Structure formats: C-alpha cells, structure tokens
C-alpha cells in the first residue's frame, strides 16, 4: 500500500489538486471562448490543439514570455504582489469544493463562510492593484470594482446562505451531502439560484457587469497597467474564478457530484460545470454592458430583496 | 434578452466567416482586382499611364516596342486603364490575394518576347 | 475633485484618432475640449495636383465608409461647372448605390454602437449582415468599399438585368434583418438602458450648432439634403424623411434603423423604375473657369464640396466639409453632464468619421507653430485673404 501521506500529496498536487485545477481553468476558458464565439456566429479559438483547445495555455505562456513593465509612478511592492495574491486567493476556495467525491479535499464546518470571505478578499486585492498602478483609467476601474462589490456582495451572500439554512450545514461538502438525501436546491430555491447566478456574473466582471474593465470606456480598467507575467497570472486567476463560480453553483444548487448511474461522481460534476459555463457564456453574449449606477441600482432594488424573499421562503 | 433565439440558432449554424487560408471566397463576376497586360497587343499610345490615378503604370519605349512596368503596390484597382486602352491590351483578373513581402515582388515587368519580329509583322 | 481624462487619440472606443480632453468629477463629465488634427492627410492640397478624373479616386478615399457620397458630391460640383446633365439612368444608379452605402454605413454603425456599450454580439451580428449589402455592392460595381463607380458625367458600370434578381433577393433578406434589429433595439432592456436619455440634444441646440444628418433628425428636425435640395434621382423617388423626437442615442438608433428600411424601399423603387439609356456622357478633360458648391446627404449627414476650376485639367481648389466636422460641436454639447461610461456611446452616436473631418489644423512650417481656428477667426481670415486677391 502507498502510504497515506503520499496519497494526500498526490491529491494536492495532481488530482484533484493544482495540476488538475490548472487544466480545468484552461479548459473552462477555452469552453467559454468557444461558446461565445459560437453564439456570435464566429469560429473562436481554432488552431492550437484540436479545435483550439490549447489556445488558453498558449496565451498564458505567450503572456509569461512578454515584457513585464512596472510604471515608475506605481507602488512597486503592492503592484507586484497583487497578481500573485489574486491568483492564490482565487485558487484557494477550489480546494474546499467537492469535485470528485462527496466531500472536498479539505473541508470543515464553516468553509462556506471562508469561501465568501475569500471572494471578497479577491476584490480588495484587485482594488489595491488598481490603486497601486496610479493610472487614471486604473483608478476609475478600481473605484468601479469597489462600487460593484458593494452592490452584488450582499445579495450573493444571502443567496448562498439559503442552501446552508436548508441543509443546516455551513460547509459546502455538508450542503452537497444533504442534497444526496433531499432534492437539489435549484428546485426548492430557484430565486436564490438566479440571484446567485447574476451576482457571480458580476463577481466575474463579465458582460453585462464588466464595468470595472469596460474596454471601450476606460481601456482595460483596473488591469490597464499590468503586463507580461503579472497579466498572465491575473488572466489565469480569472479562469479560476470562472471555475469557482461554476462549481459554487453546481455544489450549492445542483447537487455537486451527485448522480445515479454514471461510474464516477466527478463525471457528474463536470457535466454540471459545463452546463453552468454554458449559462454564463450565454448570458455574456446576450447583454450590453450596464452602467455602474445601473448595476448598483439593480443590485439594491431587485437582487437584495429577491434574495431576502428566498431566505424567508426557506425559513418558513 | 431579445436575442436569445438568434443566439441558440447560431449554435447550430456554420460560422459566418471562412477559414481563410484553407477556404477561399470565390470572386464575384466582374470583380475589380489586379490588372494584367497582354503586352504583345500594346501599341504604346500612353493613355494608361496618363489616366492612372495612382501612377502605377510606367511606359518605356515607343510604339510597338513599348513595355510596361506595373507597380501593383500602388494600384488601387479602379480599372480606368482597362476602360481606356484602345486595343484592349489590359484585362482585369480575379486575383485578389495580393500581399507581398517586398516591393520588388509587387513590381511586374511586361516585356515583349521578340520585339524586332513583332515590328516587322506590323511593317513599320 | 475633478480629474482630467484624455479620451483618445488612442483609445479602444475610437477607431480613429481624435482627442477629447474630458474633465470629470465622480463619473460625470464637466467639460470637453476636442482636438483634431491627428490624421490630417492633405487631401485638398493633393487634389490640386491631379486631373479631375484622377481626383475622383482621391476624393473617394477621403472616407472608407461614405466614399460614394464624397465622390458623388465632387462629381456633381464638376458637372455643374461643366454645365452638363447626366443621363437619368446614371442618376438612378447613383441613387441606388448611395442608398446601399447608407445601409452599409448604418449597419456598421449599429455594430459599432453595440461594441461601445459592450454588446459584442450585436456587433458581430450586424457586421455579419453588413456583408450582405457589401456583396450586393460588389455585384454591381466589382468592389466592396471604394466602388470606383462614379465618374464625371455618369457612372462607369450599368446595372444589368442579370444581377437584378440577386439584388432583389438580397434586399429582402436585408429588410428582414433590419426589422429584426429594430425589434431587438426597442425590446432589449440593456440596450434601452444604455441609450434612452443618453446624449440629449435639444432641437434648438441642434439648430444652433448646425447638427447634420441622423443627429439632427433624431432631435425632431426634418433636415435632409435628399428632400431639401434633391440631387441624383431623389426628386422622382418618393421617400420619407425619418425623424424621431427622443433627442437621445436611442432616437439616433431608431432614425438610422428606419432609414435602412426607407433606403431599401428607395432602392426597390429605383430598380423597378430604372430608365433606359446610357449611363454616362463623355466630358471634356478641361473644365472651364467657374466654381460650384454641391451638397449630398451622406449616411452621416450633409456633405459639402466646393470646387473651383480655371480652365485647365486640374482644379485650383477643392474644399470638403464632411458631416462629422459639423457634428463635433454638438458632440461636445451632448457630452457635458454625461457619465464616463456613456462617453463612447455618445461619441459613437454621431457616427464620427474623423479622417473626413480633418481639415482644420494649421501648421505654420516656418515657426513650427500649430493652432486651430474657430469659425469667426476662420471667417475673418477668409475675408482678408479674398480681399487681397
Ligand atoms: S487599375 Fe487603376 S490604379 Fe491600377 S493600374 Fe489601372 S488605372 Fe492605375
Ligand atoms: S493604353 Fe493600352 S495600348 Fe496604350 S499604352 Fe496602355 S496598354 Fe498600351
């Protein structure tokens, strides 16, 4: 028998740990790009690998090889730390999500709170990065990052608390396990699912909530000064965020890796993840960008009350 | 929201563009593209270099010994030279892939094969 | 705290270099200062060194999108000096192509506005459908962008009965798509939110600042050269001047989309009533002494060309006033008080074509001084200069 330590190490680094997560991130990026391209009647990535599946990897390495510029006026330490911080922070929660089994690699009572906390920290890190780069566009982008968070953060948290209340567990794995005996929460809490979906879209800064990096308004927003390695890391962390958003939806509302007849639970997880990415990509292709005031207005006027309503319904 | 149906429909559709180097568009009838000279027919009247708006044609020699240098990189494919030529020496081709890596490649010399015999035939 | 944000000359929202220095405070624009001159190409000076026939192709390249409007305008001016009447078949063909160009431009514009609001799908779709009309144009003229169709004294190619069916079929398809976009733009909540009430321009401001084209028509004023001072075959073809009263970007959107439908019906009428006969008359190479101003309703608004001839084969002066130039003062007016997020949409709303507008930067080569003139100064200088002559 292989000693337990080695198994754990392999799990952390290979499957379902880092290596696997990297692959998953690249895959979901490819899938997102391909889907949006299809929606828009284009080809999308085409040449690198079969159907362009290696394009995100190629892009990543290309960016790594590019010149890395730090603006003279920037706060150098913060500016250099932020990309790593964002990457680390967006990757950590993925370890708390049960992907190949009913319980995650690491899990404890209350890890849902940790995930929420970390997603907020990511935003703070982005804001710091924007502020440290001292570019006018970055500053505006950073402001918008912060403002947008004020809008979607609360309804998102409330929407995610719904499944926790129903399952009487504050752990993602616990929620998944409780769906094994009951039904999927997407059926009992459709409102919560919708609110969480929209808020995650805002968290991912994708159309229609790509206000912080609105290309045609403020060039690239908070990302404007990052280049080379730093940009590569930030882009990669975006992919992780996409995976995280998808897997959160899958675990909290769609029953995680639960299924009936397929050989391995992870297969279910992927299928559901793909469905979630499909929905996210579809929404991305469907809308025009909102204005920041419209985002806030919408979040406070509609999303928060809806999320609260869902909680009330759950509690009753 | 109003576009959802179109979005789903285009999932099944073939993309609107062509995969260029492997698939190519067929040029339409009467496309105005690169022009070509059938230099043996040229009588050196000098009308085409005169009318060309972008000075893409250079005429050397006189009469039936005239030769043409065509600077493809300057040509804007207006087809004025085709219209003006009295002997229908110039024809529009349907060649539209006209990228070159150097200027010399884009300069085409139209030379006569046997200028002297040609002259005799014409008897001048 | 007011921050100054440069909008351009290099900016993803601007396809051409122009600079708007915007003073903003809390995402609101306080003041705007435009600066032109980044792509001044000296077309007018170049035109003085070319024959009239060669100038056609130069003028055509003032703008890649409203090429046909410019070249029609120029040919009309020269025809007026020559005092010739072009055959009526040529007039109809000019009308058909001008309207096709309008459709092409409006589809392009729709995609562009979509892109500015972050609606890339709209951008992809409308540019895909623009391909349809480009193909129709290619069928007629053999080219897609600069058609090389106009010539002094008529047009260079005829619309044969062979391509007639394919044209009509293409028009049907285009009509369907235009209707689809109209419906979509009136229904899609995100599009409405980004356009309704954005970039307001009151009718009085529009008149005072001399707005042209769809910009003024979206402020409820029916001003259209095609109706006010008909050229080509517009006198004989019935059509409506589209106006909307919304004064905002949404109205500009609707004006343009409705104009596409109107253009389609104009083209249909023109194709059905195409008179027989020649398409061009031969004109002398030398143009007699004289001058002329001609107006054309380009897709973006009124386009003005002034040509002065002195009896040689080259013009002495060609002056172009492209529609975008007329719309820049209105643009600055519209931007004040808007959100930063709306700047691109508002700028795109007038459908700017900067390369056309670049006529007003003066460089004194001796002192290397650059300056710009406003209207009064320009007028003063002009009167002085002409008095001297
Ligand atoms: S097509 Fe026009 S530009 Fe080209 S060589 Fe002939 S006249 Fe000159
Ligand atoms: S117009 Fe024709 S005949 Fe005259 S020089 Fe040109 S090619 Fe020769």
Tab-separated table of C-alpha atoms in Angstrom, chain C residues 124-302:
chain	number	residue	atom	x	y	z
C	124	UNK	CA	-20.767	40.576	-34.637
C	125	UNK	CA	-24.274	40.083	-35.972
C	126	UNK	CA	-24.718	43.439	-37.563
C	127	UNK	CA	-21.339	43.302	-39.211
C	128	UNK	CA	-22.159	39.872	-40.475
C	129	UNK	CA	-25.336	41.215	-42.028
C	130	UNK	CA	-23.499	44.188	-43.425
C	131	UNK	CA	-21.675	41.645	-45.508
C	132	UNK	CA	-24.939	41.067	-47.398
C	133	UNK	CA	-25.128	44.612	-48.646
C	134	UNK	CA	-21.418	44.679	-49.377
C	135	UNK	CA	-21.965	41.689	-51.602
C	136	UNK	CA	-24.760	43.472	-53.420
C	137	UNK	CA	-22.467	46.410	-53.959
C	138	UNK	CA	-19.749	44.092	-55.171
C	139	UNK	CA	-22.181	42.536	-57.606
C	140	UNK	CA	-22.896	45.924	-59.098
C	141	UNK	CA	-19.517	47.569	-59.035
C	142	UNK	CA	-16.950	44.832	-58.609
C	143	UNK	CA	-15.637	46.404	-55.433
C	144	UNK	CA	-16.739	46.423	-51.852
C	145	UNK	CA	-15.520	49.587	-50.207
C	146	UNK	CA	-14.403	52.168	-52.741
C	147	UNK	CA	-16.716	51.330	-55.576
C	148	UNK	CA	-14.962	53.237	-58.364
C	149	UNK	CA	-18.402	53.645	-59.885
C	150	UNK	CA	-18.836	57.349	-60.228
C	151	UNK	CA	-17.280	59.342	-62.937
C	152	UNK	CA	-17.750	62.849	-64.122
C	153	UNK	CA	-20.708	62.583	-66.431
C	154	UNK	CA	-22.355	59.499	-65.030
C	155	UNK	CA	-21.429	56.106	-63.716
C	156	UNK	CA	-18.957	53.596	-65.055
C	157	UNK	CA	-20.962	50.420	-64.866
C	158	UNK	CA	-24.521	49.612	-65.634
C	159	UNK	CA	-26.866	47.520	-63.550
C	160	UNK	CA	-27.618	44.685	-65.914
C	161	UNK	CA	-30.830	42.726	-65.867
C	162	UNK	CA	-28.724	39.709	-64.996
C	163	UNK	CA	-27.944	40.817	-61.487
C	164	UNK	CA	-31.405	42.274	-60.881
C	165	UNK	CA	-32.890	39.119	-59.264
C	166	UNK	CA	-29.983	38.661	-56.907
C	167	UNK	CA	-30.219	42.312	-55.888
C	168	UNK	CA	-33.889	41.982	-55.090
C	169	UNK	CA	-33.366	38.815	-53.142
C	170	UNK	CA	-30.564	40.432	-51.179
C	171	UNK	CA	-32.819	43.370	-50.392
C	172	UNK	CA	-35.494	41.084	-48.993
C	173	UNK	CA	-33.015	39.469	-46.701
C	174	UNK	CA	-31.673	42.842	-45.618
C	175	UNK	CA	-35.138	44.091	-44.878
C	176	UNK	CA	-35.788	41.105	-42.659
C	177	UNK	CA	-32.593	41.727	-40.749
C	178	UNK	CA	-33.232	45.445	-40.382
C	179	UNK	CA	-36.665	44.696	-38.969
C	180	UNK	CA	-35.127	42.218	-36.586
C	181	UNK	CA	-32.674	44.792	-35.290
C	182	UNK	CA	-35.389	47.393	-34.935
C	183	UNK	CA	-37.385	44.993	-32.844
C	184	UNK	CA	-34.381	43.978	-30.831
C	185	UNK	CA	-33.274	47.514	-30.098
C	186	UNK	CA	-36.715	48.513	-28.941
C	187	UNK	CA	-37.004	45.476	-26.702
C	188	UNK	CA	-33.654	44.587	-25.258
C	189	UNK	CA	-33.533	46.015	-21.744
C	190	UNK	CA	-29.784	46.540	-21.621
C	191	UNK	CA	-29.717	48.379	-24.937
C	192	UNK	CA	-32.570	50.608	-23.818
C	193	UNK	CA	-30.893	51.337	-20.522
C	194	UNK	CA	-27.724	52.423	-22.229
C	195	UNK	CA	-29.333	54.591	-24.885
C	196	UNK	CA	-32.571	56.146	-23.669
C	197	UNK	CA	-31.969	59.598	-22.245
C	198	UNK	CA	-28.269	59.466	-23.047
C	199	UNK	CA	-26.557	62.237	-25.012
C	200	UNK	CA	-29.507	64.590	-25.129
C	201	UNK	CA	-29.508	67.279	-27.794
C	202	UNK	CA	-32.400	69.698	-27.801
C	203	UNK	CA	-33.791	70.827	-31.170
C	204	UNK	CA	-32.755	74.426	-30.529
C	205	UNK	CA	-29.184	73.387	-29.733
C	206	UNK	CA	-29.146	71.149	-32.747
C	207	UNK	CA	-30.153	74.053	-34.963
C	208	UNK	CA	-27.814	76.499	-33.338
C	209	UNK	CA	-24.799	74.213	-33.515
C	210	UNK	CA	-25.656	73.205	-37.076
C	211	UNK	CA	-26.010	69.491	-36.475
C	212	UNK	CA	-26.464	67.413	-39.597
C	213	UNK	CA	-27.731	64.039	-40.641
C	214	UNK	CA	-29.307	61.499	-38.320
C	215	UNK	CA	-28.105	63.533	-35.358
C	216	UNK	CA	-30.395	66.457	-36.117
C	217	UNK	CA	-33.190	64.220	-37.363
C	218	UNK	CA	-33.160	62.415	-34.019
C	219	UNK	CA	-33.831	65.774	-32.401
C	220	UNK	CA	-37.042	66.038	-34.361
C	221	UNK	CA	-35.928	68.364	-37.130
C	222	UNK	CA	-36.571	67.005	-40.619
C	223	UNK	CA	-33.426	68.175	-42.334
C	224	UNK	CA	-32.228	66.045	-45.168
C	225	UNK	CA	-30.471	67.190	-48.314
C	226	UNK	CA	-32.199	64.470	-50.279
C	227	UNK	CA	-35.515	66.178	-49.628
C	228	UNK	CA	-34.441	69.795	-49.188
C	229	UNK	CA	-32.202	70.089	-52.216
C	230	UNK	CA	-32.705	66.928	-54.231
C	231	UNK	CA	-29.859	65.633	-56.310
C	232	UNK	CA	-29.474	62.464	-58.384
C	233	UNK	CA	-32.887	60.849	-58.712
C	234	UNK	CA	-34.302	61.789	-55.350
C	235	UNK	CA	-36.713	64.218	-56.927
C	236	UNK	CA	-38.528	61.426	-58.691
C	237	UNK	CA	-38.443	58.822	-55.956
C	238	UNK	CA	-40.938	59.052	-53.133
C	239	UNK	CA	-39.472	58.649	-49.678
C	240	UNK	CA	-39.992	59.802	-46.125
C	241	UNK	CA	-37.566	61.816	-44.072
C	242	UNK	CA	-37.281	59.906	-40.823
C	243	UNK	CA	-37.383	61.923	-37.645
C	244	UNK	CA	-37.675	60.966	-34.004
C	245	UNK	CA	-38.301	63.238	-31.081
C	246	UNK	CA	-36.319	61.410	-28.433
C	247	UNK	CA	-33.193	63.599	-28.830
C	248	UNK	CA	-31.062	60.815	-27.357
C	249	UNK	CA	-28.906	57.993	-28.605
C	250	UNK	CA	-31.916	55.691	-28.700
C	251	UNK	CA	-33.590	58.005	-31.205
C	252	UNK	CA	-30.439	58.169	-33.276
C	253	UNK	CA	-30.506	54.403	-33.283
C	254	UNK	CA	-34.106	54.317	-34.414
C	255	UNK	CA	-33.601	57.010	-37.045
C	256	UNK	CA	-30.808	55.003	-38.580
C	257	UNK	CA	-32.625	51.701	-38.469
C	258	UNK	CA	-35.720	53.243	-40.025
C	259	UNK	CA	-33.563	54.880	-42.639
C	260	UNK	CA	-32.279	51.464	-43.582
C	261	UNK	CA	-35.834	50.325	-44.248
C	262	UNK	CA	-36.523	53.536	-46.145
C	263	UNK	CA	-33.371	53.053	-48.198
C	264	UNK	CA	-34.459	49.556	-49.078
C	265	UNK	CA	-37.747	50.858	-50.412
C	266	UNK	CA	-35.945	53.608	-52.332
C	267	UNK	CA	-33.671	51.034	-53.943
C	268	UNK	CA	-36.637	48.836	-54.799
C	269	UNK	CA	-38.441	51.736	-56.418
C	270	UNK	CA	-35.336	52.752	-58.313
C	271	UNK	CA	-34.691	49.235	-59.563
C	272	UNK	CA	-38.271	48.894	-60.749
C	273	UNK	CA	-38.301	52.272	-62.464
C	274	UNK	CA	-34.807	52.255	-63.847
C	275	UNK	CA	-34.961	54.368	-67.016
C	276	UNK	CA	-33.323	53.046	-70.152
C	277	UNK	CA	-30.447	54.704	-71.885
C	278	UNK	CA	-26.813	55.470	-71.468
C	279	UNK	CA	-25.084	55.558	-68.124
C	280	UNK	CA	-22.528	58.206	-68.895
C	281	UNK	CA	-21.827	61.108	-71.170
C	282	UNK	CA	-18.355	61.873	-72.352
C	283	UNK	CA	-16.969	65.032	-70.868
C	284	UNK	CA	-14.046	67.214	-71.917
C	285	UNK	CA	-10.825	66.878	-69.980
C	286	UNK	CA	-10.553	70.590	-69.403
C	287	UNK	CA	-13.091	72.163	-67.155
C	288	UNK	CA	-13.974	75.781	-67.940
C	289	UNK	CA	-13.420	78.547	-65.466
C	290	UNK	CA	-16.011	78.550	-62.746
C	291	UNK	CA	-16.877	77.356	-59.327
C	292	UNK	CA	-19.568	75.233	-57.764
C	293	UNK	CA	-20.788	74.015	-54.447
C	294	UNK	CA	-22.563	70.741	-54.208
C	295	UNK	CA	-24.395	69.057	-51.396
C	296	UNK	CA	-25.037	65.407	-50.785
C	297	UNK	CA	-26.733	63.645	-47.937
C	298	UNK	CA	-24.014	61.241	-46.889
C	299	UNK	CA	-25.027	58.491	-44.473
C	300	UNK	CA	-23.681	60.637	-41.664
C	301	UNK	CA	-25.233	63.881	-42.773
C	302	UNK	CA	-24.789	66.721	-45.158
